[in-house]
C-alpha positions as MATLAB code, in Angstrom:
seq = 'XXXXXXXXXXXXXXXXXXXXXXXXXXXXXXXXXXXXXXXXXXXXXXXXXXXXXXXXXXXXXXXXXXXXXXXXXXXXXXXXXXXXXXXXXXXXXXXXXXXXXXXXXXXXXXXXXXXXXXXXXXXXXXXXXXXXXXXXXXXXXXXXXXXXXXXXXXXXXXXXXXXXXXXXXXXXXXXXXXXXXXXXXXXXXXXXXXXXXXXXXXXXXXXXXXXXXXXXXXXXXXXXXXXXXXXXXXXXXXXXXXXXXXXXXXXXXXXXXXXXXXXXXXXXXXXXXXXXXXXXXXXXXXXXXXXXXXXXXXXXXXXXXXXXXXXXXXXXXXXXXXXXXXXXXXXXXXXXXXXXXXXXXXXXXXXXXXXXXXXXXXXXXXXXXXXXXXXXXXXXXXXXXXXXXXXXXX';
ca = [
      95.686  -64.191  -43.300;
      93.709  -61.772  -41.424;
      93.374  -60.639  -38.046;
      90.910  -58.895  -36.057;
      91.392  -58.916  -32.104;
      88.592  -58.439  -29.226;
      89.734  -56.934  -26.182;
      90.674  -58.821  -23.620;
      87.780  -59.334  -21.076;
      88.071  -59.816  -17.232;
      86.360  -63.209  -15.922;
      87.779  -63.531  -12.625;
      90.499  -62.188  -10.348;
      92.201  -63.216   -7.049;
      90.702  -62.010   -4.017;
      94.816  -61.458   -2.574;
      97.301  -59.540   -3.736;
     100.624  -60.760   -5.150;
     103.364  -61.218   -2.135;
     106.950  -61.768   -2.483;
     108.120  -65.173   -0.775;
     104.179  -66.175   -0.837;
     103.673  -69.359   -2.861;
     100.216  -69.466   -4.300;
     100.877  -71.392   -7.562;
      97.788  -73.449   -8.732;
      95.628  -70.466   -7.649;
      93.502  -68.897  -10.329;
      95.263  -70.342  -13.136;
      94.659  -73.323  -15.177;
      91.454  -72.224  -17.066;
      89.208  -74.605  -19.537;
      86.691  -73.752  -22.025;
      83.582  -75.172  -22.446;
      80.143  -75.649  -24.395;
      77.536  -75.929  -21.665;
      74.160  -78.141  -22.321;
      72.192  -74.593  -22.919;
      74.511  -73.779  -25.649;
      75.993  -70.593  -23.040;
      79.901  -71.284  -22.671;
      81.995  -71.799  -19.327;
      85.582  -70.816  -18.412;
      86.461  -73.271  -15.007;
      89.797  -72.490  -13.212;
      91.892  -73.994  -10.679;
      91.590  -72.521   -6.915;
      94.025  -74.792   -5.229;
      97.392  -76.091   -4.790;
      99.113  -77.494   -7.695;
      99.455  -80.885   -6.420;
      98.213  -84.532   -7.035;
      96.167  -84.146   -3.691;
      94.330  -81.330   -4.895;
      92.797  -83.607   -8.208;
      89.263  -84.013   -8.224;
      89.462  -81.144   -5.084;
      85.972  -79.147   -5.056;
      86.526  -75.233   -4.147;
      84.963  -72.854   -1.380;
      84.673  -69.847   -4.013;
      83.186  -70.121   -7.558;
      86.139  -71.001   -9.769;
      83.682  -70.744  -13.036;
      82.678  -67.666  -15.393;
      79.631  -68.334  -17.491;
      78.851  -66.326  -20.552;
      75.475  -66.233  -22.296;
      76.784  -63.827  -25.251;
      79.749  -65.530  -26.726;
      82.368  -64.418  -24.039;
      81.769  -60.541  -23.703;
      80.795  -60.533  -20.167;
      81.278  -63.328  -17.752;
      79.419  -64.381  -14.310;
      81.007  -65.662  -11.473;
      79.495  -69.243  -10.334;
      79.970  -72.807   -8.954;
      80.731  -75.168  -11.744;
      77.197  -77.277  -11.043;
      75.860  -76.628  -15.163;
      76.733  -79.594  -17.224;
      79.334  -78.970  -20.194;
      78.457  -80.339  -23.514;
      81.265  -82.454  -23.695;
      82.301  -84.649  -26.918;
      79.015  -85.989  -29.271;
      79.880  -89.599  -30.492;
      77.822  -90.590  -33.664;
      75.189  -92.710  -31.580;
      74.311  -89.693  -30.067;
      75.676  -90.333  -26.821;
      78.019  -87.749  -24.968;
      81.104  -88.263  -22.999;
      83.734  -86.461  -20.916;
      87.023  -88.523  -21.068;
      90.235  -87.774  -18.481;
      88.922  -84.195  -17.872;
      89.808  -82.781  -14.393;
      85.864  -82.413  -13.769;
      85.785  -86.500  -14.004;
      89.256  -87.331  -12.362;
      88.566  -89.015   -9.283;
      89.790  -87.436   -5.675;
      93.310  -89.408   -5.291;
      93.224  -92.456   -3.318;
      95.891  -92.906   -0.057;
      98.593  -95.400   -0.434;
      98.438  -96.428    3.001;
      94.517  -97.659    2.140;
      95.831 -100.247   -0.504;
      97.923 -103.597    0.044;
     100.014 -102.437   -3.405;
     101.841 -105.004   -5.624;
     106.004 -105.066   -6.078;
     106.565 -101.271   -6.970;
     108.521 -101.312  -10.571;
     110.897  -98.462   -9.406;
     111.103  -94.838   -8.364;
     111.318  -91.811  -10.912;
     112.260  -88.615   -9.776;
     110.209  -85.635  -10.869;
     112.681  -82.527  -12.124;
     110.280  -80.002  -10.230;
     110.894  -80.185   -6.523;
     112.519  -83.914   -7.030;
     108.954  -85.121   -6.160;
     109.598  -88.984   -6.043;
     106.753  -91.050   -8.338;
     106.493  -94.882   -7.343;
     105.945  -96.773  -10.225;
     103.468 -100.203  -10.354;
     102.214 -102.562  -13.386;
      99.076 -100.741  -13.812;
      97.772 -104.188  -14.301;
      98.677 -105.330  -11.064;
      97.136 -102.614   -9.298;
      93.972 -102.794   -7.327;
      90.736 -102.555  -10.059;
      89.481  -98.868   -8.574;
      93.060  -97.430   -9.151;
      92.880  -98.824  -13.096;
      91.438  -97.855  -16.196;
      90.098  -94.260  -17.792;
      88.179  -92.234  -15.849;
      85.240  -90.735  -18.123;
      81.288  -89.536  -17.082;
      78.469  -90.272  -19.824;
      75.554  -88.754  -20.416;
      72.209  -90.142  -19.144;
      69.792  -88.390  -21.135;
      67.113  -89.520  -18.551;
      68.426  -88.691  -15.442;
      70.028  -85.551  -17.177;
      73.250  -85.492  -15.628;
      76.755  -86.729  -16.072;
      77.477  -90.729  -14.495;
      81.048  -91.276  -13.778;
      82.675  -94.647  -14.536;
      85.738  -96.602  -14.961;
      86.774  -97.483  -18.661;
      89.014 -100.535  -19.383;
      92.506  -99.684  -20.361;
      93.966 -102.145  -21.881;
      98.056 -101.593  -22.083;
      99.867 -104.499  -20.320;
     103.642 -102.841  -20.145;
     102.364  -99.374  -18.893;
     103.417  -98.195  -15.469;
     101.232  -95.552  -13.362;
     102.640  -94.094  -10.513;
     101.916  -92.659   -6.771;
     102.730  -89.191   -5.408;
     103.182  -87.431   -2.216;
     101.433  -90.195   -0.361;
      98.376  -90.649   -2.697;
      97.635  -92.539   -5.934;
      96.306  -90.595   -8.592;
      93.872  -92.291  -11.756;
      94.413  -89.407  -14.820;
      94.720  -90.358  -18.437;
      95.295  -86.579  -19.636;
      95.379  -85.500  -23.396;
      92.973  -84.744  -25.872;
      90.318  -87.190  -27.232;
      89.207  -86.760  -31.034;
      86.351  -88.361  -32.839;
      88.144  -90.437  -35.722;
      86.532  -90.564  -39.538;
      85.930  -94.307  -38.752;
      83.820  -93.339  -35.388;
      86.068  -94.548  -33.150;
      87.414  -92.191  -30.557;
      91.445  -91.746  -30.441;
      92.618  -90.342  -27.429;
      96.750  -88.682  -26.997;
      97.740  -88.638  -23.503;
      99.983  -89.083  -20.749;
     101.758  -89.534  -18.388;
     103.022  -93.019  -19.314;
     106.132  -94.456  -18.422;
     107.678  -98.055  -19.442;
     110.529 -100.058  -17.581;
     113.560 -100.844  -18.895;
     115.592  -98.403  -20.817;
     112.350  -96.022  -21.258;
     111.787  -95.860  -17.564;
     113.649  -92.536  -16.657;
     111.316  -90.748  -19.508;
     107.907  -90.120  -19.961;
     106.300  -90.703  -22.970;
     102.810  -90.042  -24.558;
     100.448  -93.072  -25.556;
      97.900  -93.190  -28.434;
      95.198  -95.371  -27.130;
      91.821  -96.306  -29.398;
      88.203  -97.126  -28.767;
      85.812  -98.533  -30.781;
      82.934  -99.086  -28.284;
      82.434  -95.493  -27.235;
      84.834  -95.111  -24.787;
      83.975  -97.979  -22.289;
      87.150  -99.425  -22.813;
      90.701  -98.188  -24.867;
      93.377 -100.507  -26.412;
      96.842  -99.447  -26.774;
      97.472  -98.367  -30.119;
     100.678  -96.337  -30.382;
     103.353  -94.919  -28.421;
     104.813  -91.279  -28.398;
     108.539  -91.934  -27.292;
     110.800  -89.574  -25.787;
     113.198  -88.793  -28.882;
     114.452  -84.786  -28.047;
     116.853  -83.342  -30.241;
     119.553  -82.906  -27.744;
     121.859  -80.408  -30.431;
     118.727  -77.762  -29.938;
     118.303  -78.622  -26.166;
     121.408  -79.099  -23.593;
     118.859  -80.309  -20.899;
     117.161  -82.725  -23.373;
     118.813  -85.782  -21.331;
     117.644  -84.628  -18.011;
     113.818  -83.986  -19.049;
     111.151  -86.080  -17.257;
     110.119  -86.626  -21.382;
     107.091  -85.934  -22.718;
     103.683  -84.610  -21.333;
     100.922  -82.347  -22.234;
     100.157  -83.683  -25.709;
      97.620  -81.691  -27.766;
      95.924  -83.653  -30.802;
      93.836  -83.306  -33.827;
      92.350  -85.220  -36.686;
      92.903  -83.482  -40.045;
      89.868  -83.928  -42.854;
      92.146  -86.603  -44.450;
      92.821  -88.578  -41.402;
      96.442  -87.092  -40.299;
      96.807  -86.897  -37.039;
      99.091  -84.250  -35.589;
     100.348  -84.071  -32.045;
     102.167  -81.432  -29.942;
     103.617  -82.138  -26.776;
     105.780  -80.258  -24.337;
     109.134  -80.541  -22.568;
     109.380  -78.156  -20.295;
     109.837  -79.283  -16.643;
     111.995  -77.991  -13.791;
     115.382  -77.980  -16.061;
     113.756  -74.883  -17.653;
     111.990  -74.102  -20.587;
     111.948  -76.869  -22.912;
     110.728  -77.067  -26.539;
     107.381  -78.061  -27.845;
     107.694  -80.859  -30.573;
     105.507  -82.081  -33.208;
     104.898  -85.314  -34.625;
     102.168  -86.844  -37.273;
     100.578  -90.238  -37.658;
      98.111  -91.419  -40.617;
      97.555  -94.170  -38.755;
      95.718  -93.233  -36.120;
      98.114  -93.133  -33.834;
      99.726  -96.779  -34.352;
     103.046  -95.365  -36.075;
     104.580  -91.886  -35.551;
     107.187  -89.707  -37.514;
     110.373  -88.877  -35.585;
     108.921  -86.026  -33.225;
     110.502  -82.279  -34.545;
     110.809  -79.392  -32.311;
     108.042  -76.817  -33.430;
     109.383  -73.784  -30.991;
     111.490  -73.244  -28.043;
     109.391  -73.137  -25.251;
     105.790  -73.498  -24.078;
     103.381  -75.557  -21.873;
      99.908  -77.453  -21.834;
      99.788  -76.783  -26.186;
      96.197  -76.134  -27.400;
      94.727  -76.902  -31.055;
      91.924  -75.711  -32.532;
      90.949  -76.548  -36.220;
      88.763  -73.882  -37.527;
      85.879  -74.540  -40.146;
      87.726  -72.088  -42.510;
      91.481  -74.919  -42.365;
      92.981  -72.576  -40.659;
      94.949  -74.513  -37.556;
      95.369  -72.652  -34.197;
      97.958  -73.457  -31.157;
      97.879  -71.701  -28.043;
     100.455  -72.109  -25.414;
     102.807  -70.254  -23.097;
     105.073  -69.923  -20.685;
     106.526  -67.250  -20.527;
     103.803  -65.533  -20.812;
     100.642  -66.700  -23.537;
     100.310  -66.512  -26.802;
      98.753  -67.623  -30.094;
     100.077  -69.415  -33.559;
      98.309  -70.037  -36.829;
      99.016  -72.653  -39.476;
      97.775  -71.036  -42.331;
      98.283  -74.326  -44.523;
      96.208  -76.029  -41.919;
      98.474  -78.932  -40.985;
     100.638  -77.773  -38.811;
     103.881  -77.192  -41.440;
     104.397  -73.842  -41.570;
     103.014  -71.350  -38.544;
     103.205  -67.458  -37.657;
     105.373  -65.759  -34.797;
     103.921  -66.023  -31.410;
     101.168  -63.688  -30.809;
     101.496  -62.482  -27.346;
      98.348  -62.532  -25.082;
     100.011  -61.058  -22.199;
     103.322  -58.633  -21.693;
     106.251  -60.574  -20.632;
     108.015  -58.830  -17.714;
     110.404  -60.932  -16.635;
     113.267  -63.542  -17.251;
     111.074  -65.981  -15.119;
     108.670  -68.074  -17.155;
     106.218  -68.120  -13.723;
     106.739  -64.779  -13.516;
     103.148  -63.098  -16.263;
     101.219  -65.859  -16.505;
     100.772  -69.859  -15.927;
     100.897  -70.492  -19.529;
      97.939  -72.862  -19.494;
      95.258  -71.903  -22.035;
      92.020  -72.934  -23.848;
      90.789  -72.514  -27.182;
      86.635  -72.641  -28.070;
      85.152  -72.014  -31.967;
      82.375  -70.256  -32.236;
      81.940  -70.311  -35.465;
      83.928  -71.159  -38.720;
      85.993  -68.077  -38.384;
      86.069  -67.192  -34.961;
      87.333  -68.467  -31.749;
      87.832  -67.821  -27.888;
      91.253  -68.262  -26.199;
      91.468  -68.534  -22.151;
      94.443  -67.467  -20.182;
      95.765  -66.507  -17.013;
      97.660  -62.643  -16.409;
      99.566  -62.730  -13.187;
     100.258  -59.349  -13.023;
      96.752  -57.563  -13.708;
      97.350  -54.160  -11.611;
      95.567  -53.694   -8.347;
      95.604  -50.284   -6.895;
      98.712  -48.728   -5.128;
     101.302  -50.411   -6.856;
      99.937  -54.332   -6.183;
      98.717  -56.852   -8.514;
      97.100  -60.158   -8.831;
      96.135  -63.188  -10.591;
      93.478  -63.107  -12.955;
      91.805  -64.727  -15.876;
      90.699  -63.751  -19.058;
      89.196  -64.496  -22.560;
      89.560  -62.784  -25.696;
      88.014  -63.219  -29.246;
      89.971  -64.008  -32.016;
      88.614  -63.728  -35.602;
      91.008  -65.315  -38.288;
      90.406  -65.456  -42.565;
      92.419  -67.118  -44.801;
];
């Protein structure tokens, strides 16, 4: 396998300096790729609090970098271009669960709720979730958030999808009620569209884990039936926390050219870092293989499947870095690749972790990321984020 790096290249940094006892997590971190409609390619960031009351938040800066020459330079803007988003085989174009559709968080006080179906407590900051049938719940806090395309109008339309799971539990949070379905959605060979995501949570014994749900539709995303669940199953000999983990989150997905589909999902949570496990389905998500630990650490996993078979994962956390599956499934992978220095024994400490991956051709590929620690004059740093091009052969 061969490997030829671009330089890493500046899109944005933080207007403030890094302060000790200053909490500014969620700020300039959190970046996404994207095609735009013009074919030029987007990197959008968070500029906000990391917090369910911040979802669907607009920003008073521009928290976007557009590039009209395959990521070497970057401009700073508002995120008002439409992305791309996913082509279905009609034609049609949607944007499913992405934080640019999830709707601003509704208040718990507005809503006469049904019988709550218990409390889970959150390992970071023992943030409480409330948990209700999702459905039981009110019809506007339901269903899959998702914005089509109208050709005519040419613009995104946001609207509701029809989720159709009658055991799963969604939850509130610090006073507000969230709607996200977060995960990755693929197009299947049979032109349906199988999406991996979470959270999702189940009473009874599942209740004190999350779990990730495979969820199928065949009518272009206006509604999704339940097809599979992603149970919490650590291996507790490689992880002493494994018990106390809120479960699983984060999945990452992809379709292989025979059908496979391979998921990676994270564990990490406030007990620490956790490991990233992988687990395969060739059923589109209805069964799963007992979920195996793929690393030791790592957050918000990425795949990319390159033209050329060769598989890429980006995570993080500490720090960011890159894998490659040479095989092209997922069995075998390289060392970590590491996108930023790690400093410190504090996985917060370089970077968020979060990343994005974007092909730009059958060889080639961006990867988005966030350095913490990008030097500022006189001793200071600050946040910033920044893209560099990979090119991988066989």
């Amino acid at each position: 396998m061969r490997l030829e790096w671009g330089d890493p290249v500046l899109v944005a940094e933080s207007p403030f300096c890094n302060e000790p006892g200053v909490d500014r997590w969620g700020y300039y971190q959190f970046p996404v790729l994207d095609r735009l409609m013009d074919g030029r390619i987007a990197v959008t960031f968070h500029i906000n609090k990391d917090s369910a009351r911040a979802y669907g938040k607009g920003t008073d800066e521009p928290n976007r970098g557009v590039s009209a020459d395959g990521g070497m330079t970057w401009t700073r803007a508002f995120p008002t271009d439409a992305v791309a988003g996913l082509v279905l085989p009609d034609g049609q174009r949607v944007r499913v669960g992405t934080a640019d559709v999830t709707p601003r968080p509704a208040l718990v006080a507005d809503y006469q709720l049904p019988p709550t179906r218990g409390t889970a407590i959150g390992s970071y900051g023992q943030q409480p979730y409330v948990t209700y049938l999702h459905r039981e719940l009110p019809a506007e806090l339901q269903g899959v958030p998702l914005a089509r395309w109208d050709a005519a109008a040419q613009c995104w339309q946001t609207e509701r999808a029809r989720l159709d799971d009658p055991d799963l539990l969604r939850a509130s949070a610090e006073g507000v009620f969230p709607v996200v379905w977060w995960g990755d959605v693929n197009l299947a060979p049979d032109g349906s569209l199988i999406g991996v995501v979470y959270p999702a949570r189940l009473e009874g014994t599942e209740f004190a884990h999350w779990h990730c749900g495979c969820y199928r539709s065949v009518d272009g995303g206006r509604s999704w039936q339940l097809a599979g669940r992603i149970l919490y199953r650590p291996d507790s000999t490689i992880d002493c926390h494994a018990a106390q983990r809120d479960g699983f989150s984060e999945p990452a997905s992809v379709i292989l050219p025979d059908g496979e589909l391979v998921a990676v999902l994270r564990t990490t949570d406030g007990n620490g870092d956790g490991p990233l496990y992988l687990c395969r389905s060739v059923d589109l998500g209805v069964t799963w293989t007992p979920p195996k630990i793929l690393r030791r650490n790592g957050v918000l996993p990425r795949l990319l499947r390159l033209a050329n078979g060769i598989l890429v994962m980006s995570t993080g956390r500490p720090g960011a870095d890159l894998s490659f599956s040479s095989d092209g499934r997922g069995e075998t992978w390289s060392e970590p690749h590491l996108l930023v220095p790690i400093t410190s024994d504090y996985n917060q400490h370089d970077s968020c972790g979060y990343t994005s991956l974007l092909a730009l051709d059958d060889n080639a590929f961006l990867v988005a990321y966030s350095w913490f620690q990008k030097p500022a004059g006189h001793g200071g740093t600050r946040k910033a984020i920044y893209v560099r091009r990979v090119r991988v052969q066989p």
